[in-house]
Coordinates of C-alpha atoms and ligand atoms in Angstrom, one line a residue:
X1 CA 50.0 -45.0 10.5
X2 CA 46.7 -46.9 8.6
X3 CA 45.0 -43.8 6.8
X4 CA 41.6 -44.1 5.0
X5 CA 41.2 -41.9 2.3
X6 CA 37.9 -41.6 0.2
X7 CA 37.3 -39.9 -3.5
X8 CA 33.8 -38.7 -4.3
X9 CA 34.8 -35.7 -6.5
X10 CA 32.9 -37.1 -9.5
X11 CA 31.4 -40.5 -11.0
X12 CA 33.5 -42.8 -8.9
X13 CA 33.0 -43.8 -5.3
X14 CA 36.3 -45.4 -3.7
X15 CA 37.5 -45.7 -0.9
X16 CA 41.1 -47.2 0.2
X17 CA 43.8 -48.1 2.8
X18 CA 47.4 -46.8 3.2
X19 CA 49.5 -47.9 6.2
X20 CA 52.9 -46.2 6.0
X21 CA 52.5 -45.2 2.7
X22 CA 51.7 -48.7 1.0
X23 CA 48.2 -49.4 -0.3
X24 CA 46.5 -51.9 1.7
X25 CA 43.0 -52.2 0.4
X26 CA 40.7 -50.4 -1.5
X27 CA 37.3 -50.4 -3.0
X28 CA 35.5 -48.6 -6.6
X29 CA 32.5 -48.3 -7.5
X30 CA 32.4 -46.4 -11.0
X31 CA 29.0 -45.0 -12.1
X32 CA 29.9 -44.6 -15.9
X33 CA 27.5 -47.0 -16.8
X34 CA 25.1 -44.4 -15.5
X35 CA 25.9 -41.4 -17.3
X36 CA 26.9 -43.0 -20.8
X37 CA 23.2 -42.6 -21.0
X38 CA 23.3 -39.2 -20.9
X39 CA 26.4 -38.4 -22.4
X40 CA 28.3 -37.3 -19.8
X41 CA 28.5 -36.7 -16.4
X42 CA 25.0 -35.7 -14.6
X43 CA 25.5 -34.1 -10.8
X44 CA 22.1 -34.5 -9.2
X45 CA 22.4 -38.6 -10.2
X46 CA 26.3 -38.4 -9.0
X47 CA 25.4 -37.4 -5.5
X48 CA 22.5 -39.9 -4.8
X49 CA 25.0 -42.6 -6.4
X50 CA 27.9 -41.6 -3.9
X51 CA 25.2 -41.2 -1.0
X52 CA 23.8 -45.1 -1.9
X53 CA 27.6 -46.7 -2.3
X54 CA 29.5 -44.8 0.7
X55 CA 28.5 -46.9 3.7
X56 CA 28.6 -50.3 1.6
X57 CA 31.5 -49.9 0.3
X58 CA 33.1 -48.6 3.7
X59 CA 31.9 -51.9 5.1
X60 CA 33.0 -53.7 2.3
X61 CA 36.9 -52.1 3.2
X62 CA 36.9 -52.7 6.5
X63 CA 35.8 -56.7 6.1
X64 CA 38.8 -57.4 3.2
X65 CA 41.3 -55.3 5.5
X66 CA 39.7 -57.3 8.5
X67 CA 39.8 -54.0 10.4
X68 CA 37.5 -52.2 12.8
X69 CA 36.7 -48.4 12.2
X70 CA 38.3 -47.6 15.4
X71 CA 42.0 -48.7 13.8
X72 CA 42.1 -45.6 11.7
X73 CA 44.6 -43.6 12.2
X74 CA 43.9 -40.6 10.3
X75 CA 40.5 -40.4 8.2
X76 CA 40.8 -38.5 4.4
X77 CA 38.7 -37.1 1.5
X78 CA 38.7 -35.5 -1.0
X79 CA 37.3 -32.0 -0.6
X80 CA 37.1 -30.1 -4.0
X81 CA 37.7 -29.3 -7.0
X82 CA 34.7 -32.0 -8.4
X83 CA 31.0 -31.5 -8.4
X84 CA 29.7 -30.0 -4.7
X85 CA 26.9 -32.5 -4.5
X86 CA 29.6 -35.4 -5.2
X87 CA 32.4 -34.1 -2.9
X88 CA 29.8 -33.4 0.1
X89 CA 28.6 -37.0 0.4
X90 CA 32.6 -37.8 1.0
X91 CA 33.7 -35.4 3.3
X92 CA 30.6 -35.6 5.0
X93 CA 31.3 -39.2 5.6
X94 CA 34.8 -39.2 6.5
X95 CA 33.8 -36.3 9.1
X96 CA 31.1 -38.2 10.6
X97 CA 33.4 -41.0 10.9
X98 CA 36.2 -38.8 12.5
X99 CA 33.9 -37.6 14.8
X100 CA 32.5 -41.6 15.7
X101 CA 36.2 -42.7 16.5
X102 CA 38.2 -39.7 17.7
X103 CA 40.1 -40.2 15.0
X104 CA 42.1 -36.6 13.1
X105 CA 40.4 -35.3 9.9
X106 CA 41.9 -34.3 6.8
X107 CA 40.3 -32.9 3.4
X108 CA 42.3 -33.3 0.3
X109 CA 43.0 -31.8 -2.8
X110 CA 42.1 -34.2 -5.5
X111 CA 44.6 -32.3 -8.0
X112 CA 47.4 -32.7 -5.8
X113 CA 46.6 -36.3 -4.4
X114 CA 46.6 -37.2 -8.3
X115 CA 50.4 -35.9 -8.9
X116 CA 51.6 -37.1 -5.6
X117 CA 50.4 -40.6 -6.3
X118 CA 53.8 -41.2 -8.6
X119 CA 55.3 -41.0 -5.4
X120 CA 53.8 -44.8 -4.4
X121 CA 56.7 -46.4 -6.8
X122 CA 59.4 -44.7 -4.8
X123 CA 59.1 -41.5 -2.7
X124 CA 59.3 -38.6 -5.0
X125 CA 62.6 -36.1 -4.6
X126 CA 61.1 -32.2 -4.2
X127 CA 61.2 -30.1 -5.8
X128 CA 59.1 -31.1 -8.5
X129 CA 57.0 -30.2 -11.5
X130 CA 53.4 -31.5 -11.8
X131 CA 51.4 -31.5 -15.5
X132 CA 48.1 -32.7 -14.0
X133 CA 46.3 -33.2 -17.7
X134 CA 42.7 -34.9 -17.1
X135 CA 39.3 -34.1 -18.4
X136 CA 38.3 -31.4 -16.5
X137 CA 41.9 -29.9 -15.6
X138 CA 45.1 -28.7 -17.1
X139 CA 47.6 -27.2 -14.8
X140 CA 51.4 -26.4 -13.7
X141 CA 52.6 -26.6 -10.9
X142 CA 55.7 -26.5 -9.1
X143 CA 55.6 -28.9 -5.9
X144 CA 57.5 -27.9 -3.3
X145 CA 56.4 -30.3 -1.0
X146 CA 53.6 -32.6 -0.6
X147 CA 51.5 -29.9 1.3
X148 CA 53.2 -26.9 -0.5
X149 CA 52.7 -26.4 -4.3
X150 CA 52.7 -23.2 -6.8
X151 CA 50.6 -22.8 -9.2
X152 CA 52.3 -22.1 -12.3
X153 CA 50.0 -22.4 -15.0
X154 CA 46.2 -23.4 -15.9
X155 CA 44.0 -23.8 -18.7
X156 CA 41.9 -20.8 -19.6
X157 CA 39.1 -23.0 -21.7
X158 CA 39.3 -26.3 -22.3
X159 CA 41.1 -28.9 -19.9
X160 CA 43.5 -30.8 -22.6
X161 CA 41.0 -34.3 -22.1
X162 CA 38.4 -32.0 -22.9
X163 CA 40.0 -31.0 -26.3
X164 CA 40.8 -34.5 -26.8
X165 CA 37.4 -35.1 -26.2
X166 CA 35.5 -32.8 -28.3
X167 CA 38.3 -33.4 -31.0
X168 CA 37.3 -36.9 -31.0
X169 CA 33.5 -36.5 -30.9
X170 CA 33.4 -34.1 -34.0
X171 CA 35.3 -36.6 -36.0
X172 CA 32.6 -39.3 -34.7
X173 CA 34.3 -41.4 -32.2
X174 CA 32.3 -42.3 -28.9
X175 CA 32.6 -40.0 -25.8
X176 CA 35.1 -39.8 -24.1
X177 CA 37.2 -40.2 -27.1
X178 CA 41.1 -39.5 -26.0
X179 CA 42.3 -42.6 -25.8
X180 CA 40.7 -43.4 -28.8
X181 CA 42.5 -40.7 -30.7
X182 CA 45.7 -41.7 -29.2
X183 CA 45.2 -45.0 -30.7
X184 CA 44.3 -44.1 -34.0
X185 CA 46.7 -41.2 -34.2
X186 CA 49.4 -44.0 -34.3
X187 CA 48.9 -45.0 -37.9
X188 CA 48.3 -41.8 -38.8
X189 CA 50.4 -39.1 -40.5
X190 CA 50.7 -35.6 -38.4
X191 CA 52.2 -33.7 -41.2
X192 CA 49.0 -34.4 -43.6
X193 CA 47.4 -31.6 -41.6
X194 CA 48.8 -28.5 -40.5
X195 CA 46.9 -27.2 -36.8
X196 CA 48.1 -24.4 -34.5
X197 CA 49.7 -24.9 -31.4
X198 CA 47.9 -22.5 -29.4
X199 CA 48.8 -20.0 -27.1
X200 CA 52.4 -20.2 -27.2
X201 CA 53.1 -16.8 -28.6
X202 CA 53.8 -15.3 -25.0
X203 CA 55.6 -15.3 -21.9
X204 CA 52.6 -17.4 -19.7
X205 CA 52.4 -21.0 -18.6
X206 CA 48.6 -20.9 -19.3
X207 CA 47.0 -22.6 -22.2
X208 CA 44.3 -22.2 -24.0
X209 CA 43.0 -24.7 -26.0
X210 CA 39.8 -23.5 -27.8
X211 CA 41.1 -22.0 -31.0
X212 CA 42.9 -25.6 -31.6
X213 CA 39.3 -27.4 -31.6
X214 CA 37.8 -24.6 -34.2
X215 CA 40.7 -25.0 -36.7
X216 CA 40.0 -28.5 -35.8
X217 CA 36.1 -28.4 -37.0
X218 CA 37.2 -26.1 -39.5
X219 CA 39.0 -28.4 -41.1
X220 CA 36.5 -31.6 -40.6
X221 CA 33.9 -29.5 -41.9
X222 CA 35.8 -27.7 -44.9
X223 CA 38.9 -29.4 -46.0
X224 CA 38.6 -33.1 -45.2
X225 CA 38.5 -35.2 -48.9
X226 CA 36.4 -37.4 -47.5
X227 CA 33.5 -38.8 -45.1
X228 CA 33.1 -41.6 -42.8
X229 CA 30.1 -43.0 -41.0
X230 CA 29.6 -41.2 -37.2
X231 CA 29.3 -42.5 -35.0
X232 CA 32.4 -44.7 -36.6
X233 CA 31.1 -48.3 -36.2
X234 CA 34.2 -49.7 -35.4
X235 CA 38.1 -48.7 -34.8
X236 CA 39.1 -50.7 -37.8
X237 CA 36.5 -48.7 -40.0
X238 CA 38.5 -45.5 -39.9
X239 CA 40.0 -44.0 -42.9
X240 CA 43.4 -42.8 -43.6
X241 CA 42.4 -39.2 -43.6
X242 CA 40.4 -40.0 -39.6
X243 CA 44.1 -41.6 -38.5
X244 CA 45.9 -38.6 -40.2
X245 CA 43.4 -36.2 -38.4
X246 CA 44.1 -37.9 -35.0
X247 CA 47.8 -38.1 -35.8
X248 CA 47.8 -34.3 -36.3
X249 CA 45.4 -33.1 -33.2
X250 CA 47.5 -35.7 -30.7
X251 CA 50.7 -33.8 -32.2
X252 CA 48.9 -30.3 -31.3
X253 CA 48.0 -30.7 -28.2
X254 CA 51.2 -32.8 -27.0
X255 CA 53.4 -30.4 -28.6
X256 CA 51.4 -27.8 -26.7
X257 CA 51.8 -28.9 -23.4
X258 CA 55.0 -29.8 -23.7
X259 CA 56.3 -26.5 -24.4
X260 CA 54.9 -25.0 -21.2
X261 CA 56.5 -27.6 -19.3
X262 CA 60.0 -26.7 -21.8
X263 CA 59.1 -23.0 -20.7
X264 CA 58.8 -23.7 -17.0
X265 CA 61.7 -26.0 -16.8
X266 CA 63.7 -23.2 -17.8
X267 CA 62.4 -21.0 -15.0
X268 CA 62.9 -23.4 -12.5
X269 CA 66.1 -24.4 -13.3
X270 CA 66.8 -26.4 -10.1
X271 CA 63.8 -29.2 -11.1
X272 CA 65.2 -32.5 -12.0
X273 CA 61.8 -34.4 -11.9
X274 CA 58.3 -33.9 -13.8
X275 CA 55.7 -35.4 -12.8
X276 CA 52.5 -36.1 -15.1
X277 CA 49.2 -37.0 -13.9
X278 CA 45.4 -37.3 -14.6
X279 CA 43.7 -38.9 -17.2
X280 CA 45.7 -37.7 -20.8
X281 CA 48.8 -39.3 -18.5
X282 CA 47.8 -42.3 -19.9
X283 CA 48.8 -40.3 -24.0
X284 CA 51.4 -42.6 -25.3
X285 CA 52.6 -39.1 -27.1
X286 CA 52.6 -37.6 -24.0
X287 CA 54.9 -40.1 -22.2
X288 CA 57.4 -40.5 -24.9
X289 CA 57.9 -36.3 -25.6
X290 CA 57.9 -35.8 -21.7
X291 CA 60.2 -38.5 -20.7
X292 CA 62.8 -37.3 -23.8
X293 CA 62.4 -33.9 -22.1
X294 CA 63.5 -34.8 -19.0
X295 CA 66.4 -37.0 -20.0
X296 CA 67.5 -34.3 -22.1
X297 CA 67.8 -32.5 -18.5
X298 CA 69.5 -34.9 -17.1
X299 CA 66.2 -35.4 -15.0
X300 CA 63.2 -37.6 -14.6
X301 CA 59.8 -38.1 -15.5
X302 CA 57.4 -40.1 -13.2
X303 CA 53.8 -40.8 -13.8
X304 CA 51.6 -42.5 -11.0
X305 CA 51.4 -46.6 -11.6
X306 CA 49.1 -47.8 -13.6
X307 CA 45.7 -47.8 -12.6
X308 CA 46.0 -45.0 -10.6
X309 CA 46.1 -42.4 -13.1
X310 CA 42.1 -42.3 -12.9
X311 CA 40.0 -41.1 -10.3
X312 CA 40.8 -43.7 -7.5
X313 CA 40.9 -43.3 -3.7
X314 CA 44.6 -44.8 -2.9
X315 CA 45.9 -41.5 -3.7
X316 CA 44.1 -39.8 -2.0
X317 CA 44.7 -42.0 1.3
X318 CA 48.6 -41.6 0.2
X319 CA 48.3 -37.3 0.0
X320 CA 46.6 -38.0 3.6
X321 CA 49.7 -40.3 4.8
X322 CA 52.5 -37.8 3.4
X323 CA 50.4 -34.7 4.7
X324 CA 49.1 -36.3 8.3
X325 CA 52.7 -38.0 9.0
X326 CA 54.1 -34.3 8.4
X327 CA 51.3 -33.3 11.1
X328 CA 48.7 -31.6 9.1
X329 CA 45.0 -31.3 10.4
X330 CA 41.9 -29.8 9.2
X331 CA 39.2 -29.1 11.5
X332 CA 35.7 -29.9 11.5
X333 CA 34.3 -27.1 9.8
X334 CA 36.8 -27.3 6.4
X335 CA 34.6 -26.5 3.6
X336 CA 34.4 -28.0 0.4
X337 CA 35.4 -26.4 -2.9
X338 CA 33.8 -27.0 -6.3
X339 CA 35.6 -27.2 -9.6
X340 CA 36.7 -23.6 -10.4
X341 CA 37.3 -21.8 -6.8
X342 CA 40.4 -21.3 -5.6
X343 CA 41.0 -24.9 -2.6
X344 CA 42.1 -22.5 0.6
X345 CA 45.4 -22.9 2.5
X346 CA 43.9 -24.2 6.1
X347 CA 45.6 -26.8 7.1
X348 CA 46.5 -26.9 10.7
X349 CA 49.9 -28.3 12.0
X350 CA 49.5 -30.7 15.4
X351 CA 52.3 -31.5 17.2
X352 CA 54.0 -31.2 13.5
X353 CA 58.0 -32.5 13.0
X354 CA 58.4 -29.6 10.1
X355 CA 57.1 -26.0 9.9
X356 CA 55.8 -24.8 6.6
X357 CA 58.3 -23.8 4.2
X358 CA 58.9 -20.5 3.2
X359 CA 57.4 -19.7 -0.5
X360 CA 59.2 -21.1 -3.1
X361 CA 60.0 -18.7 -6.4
X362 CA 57.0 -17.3 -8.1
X363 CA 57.2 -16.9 -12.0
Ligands
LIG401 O1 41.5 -37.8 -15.0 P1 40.5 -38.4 -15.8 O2 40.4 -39.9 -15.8 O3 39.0 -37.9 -15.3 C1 38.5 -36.7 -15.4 O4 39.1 -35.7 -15.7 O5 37.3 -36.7 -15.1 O6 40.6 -37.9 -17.3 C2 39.8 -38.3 -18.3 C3 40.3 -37.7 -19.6 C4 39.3 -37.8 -20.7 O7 39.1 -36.5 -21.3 C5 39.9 -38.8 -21.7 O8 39.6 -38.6 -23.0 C6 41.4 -38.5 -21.4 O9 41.5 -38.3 -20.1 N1 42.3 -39.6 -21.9 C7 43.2 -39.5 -22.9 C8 43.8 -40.7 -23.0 N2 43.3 -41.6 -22.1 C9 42.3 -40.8 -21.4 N3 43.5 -38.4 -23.7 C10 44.4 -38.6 -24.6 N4 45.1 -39.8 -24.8 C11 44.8 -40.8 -24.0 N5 45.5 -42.0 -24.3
LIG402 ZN1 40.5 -36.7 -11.0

């Protein structure tokens, strides 16, 4: 089964080939370059950027495969959350191109394509738990099956990159600054600085993050002994009390999330394997305290491989191959979600091998 699947949610446009389940090709173009001037992400720009890359790139795909159009199989895209604008130029596309070769349509869900794509080292055993951790995102779920996951837990402010983010930019390091942090934060000692661990005090699997990034500020403003330039010019310009501050935030949030997942483990006590995902995957932190987790458990941890932890379109083509093998469909008329409503359950089975399963616990 060759499936295309195409990812236009925000400041990449990819595209990419999956034929029973292996990637096959797969094109990028990234417009970061484009919105570094403007300090972040900005949607009107996005959508003409997707709109001028989308058939190019397509053609591009189709001449490295050395494949016509009418070989597809299945055709996928991402259809929400992202920016509206972003998403539309994508589905748009892939339904166009449906529609040109007869070919079945599928719309995706980014969140879920980005946990299932652990599965392309070695088919993932369900049930599962998902941590997908990225910039605009920070949820729980428990995964069921490729086409049937719970939502456990969200964020009810900031997405955990986000926090990373701001973190980093108060204490002057260049947007996004995450990775950054986590680089600095290894030199640096957590215990100099005491910060909460927020919203623990309670029975939820939601997080909040906000409160960490004013007692953050707090202490930048207030208590710090001393001041560097910001911007920082460079990495290797950072002071001891910058590393100690990074040490401390990366400790916050990691020890944050990973008593959610602790929390949820232990309501879902018949979960071997977690799976991490999006981009504060890529926390070495986060990989070290979720992996000792899991073998604690007797379990596993799996991330996707690398490279494919960022917005890409190869996992989005492999949700399409797990979901379309299974015999999932979407009409013509699927809409497209943006980031913050709820991505609707309206998948259609066609001449599907297994019936939907029945709900798994709620917590
Ligand atoms: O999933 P992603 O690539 O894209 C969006 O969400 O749009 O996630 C990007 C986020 C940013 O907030 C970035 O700072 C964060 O992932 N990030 C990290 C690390 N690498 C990337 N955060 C913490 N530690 C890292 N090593
Ligand atoms: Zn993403």
């Amino acid at each position: 089964m060759l499936v295309l699947g195409i990812e236009s949610s925000c400041d990449e446009t990819a595209l990419a080939l999956v034929a029973d389940g292996r990637p096959v090709a797969s094109v990028l173009a990234s417009q970061a370059d484009i919105h570094a001037l403007f300090g972040g992400v900005v949607p009107e720009l996005a959508s003409r950027e997707h709109y001028r890359y989308m058939g190019p790139l397509f053609d591009e795909l189709m001449r490295r495969a050395g494949i016509a159009p009418h070989a597809l199989d299945l055709i996928c895209a991402a259809r929400g959350p992202g920016l509206l604008g972003s998403l539309l130029v994508g589905v748009a596309f892939a339904k166009g191109l449906a529609l040109g070769t007869g070919a079945p349509f599928l719309g995706i869900d980014h969140l879920h394509a980005h946990l299932l794509a652990a599965g392309l080292d070695g088919e993932l055993p369900f049930p599962c738990l998902g941590l997908l951790v990225s910039g605009g995102h920070t949820h729980i779920y428990r995964m069921e099956a490729p086409w049937h996951f719970l939502t456990l837990g969200r964020t009810l402010d900031d997405a955990a990159g986000e926090a990373f983010d701001k973190a980093a930019k108060l204490a002057g390091l260049p947007y996004p600054g995450g990775a950054l942090l986590d680089k600095l934060a290894q030199d640096g000692d957590p215990a100099a600085i005491a910060l909460p661990r927020p919203y623990l005090d309670n029975a939820s699997l939601d997080f909040s993050f906000s409160g960490l990034k004013t007692a953050a500020a707090l202490w930048l403003e207030k208590d710090c002994p001393v001041t560097w330039p910001r911007p920082l010019p460079s990495p290797a310009a950072a002071p001891q009390e910058l590393r100690n501050f990074c040490a401390a935030f990366n400790e916050a949030v990691v020890d944050t999330l990973c008593a959610k997942v602790a929390r949820a483990l232990r309501q879902n006590p018949d979960i071997r394997t977690l799976v991490v995902a999006g981009g504060v995957a890529a926390n070495s932190l986060l990989r070290r305290r979720a992996d000792k987790l899991m073998r604690e458990r007797g379990g596993h941890c799996r991330v996707p491989p690398p490279g494919l932890c960022t917005d890409n379109a190869v996992m989005t083509a492999y949700a399409g191959w797990l979901l379309g093998k299974a015999g999932y469909r979407h009409d013509l008329d699927m809409e497209t979600i943006p980031r913050g409503k709820r991505i609707p359950d309206d998948m259609r089975l066609r001449n599907a091998p297994q019936p939907f399963l029945p709900p798994g616990p709620t917590p």
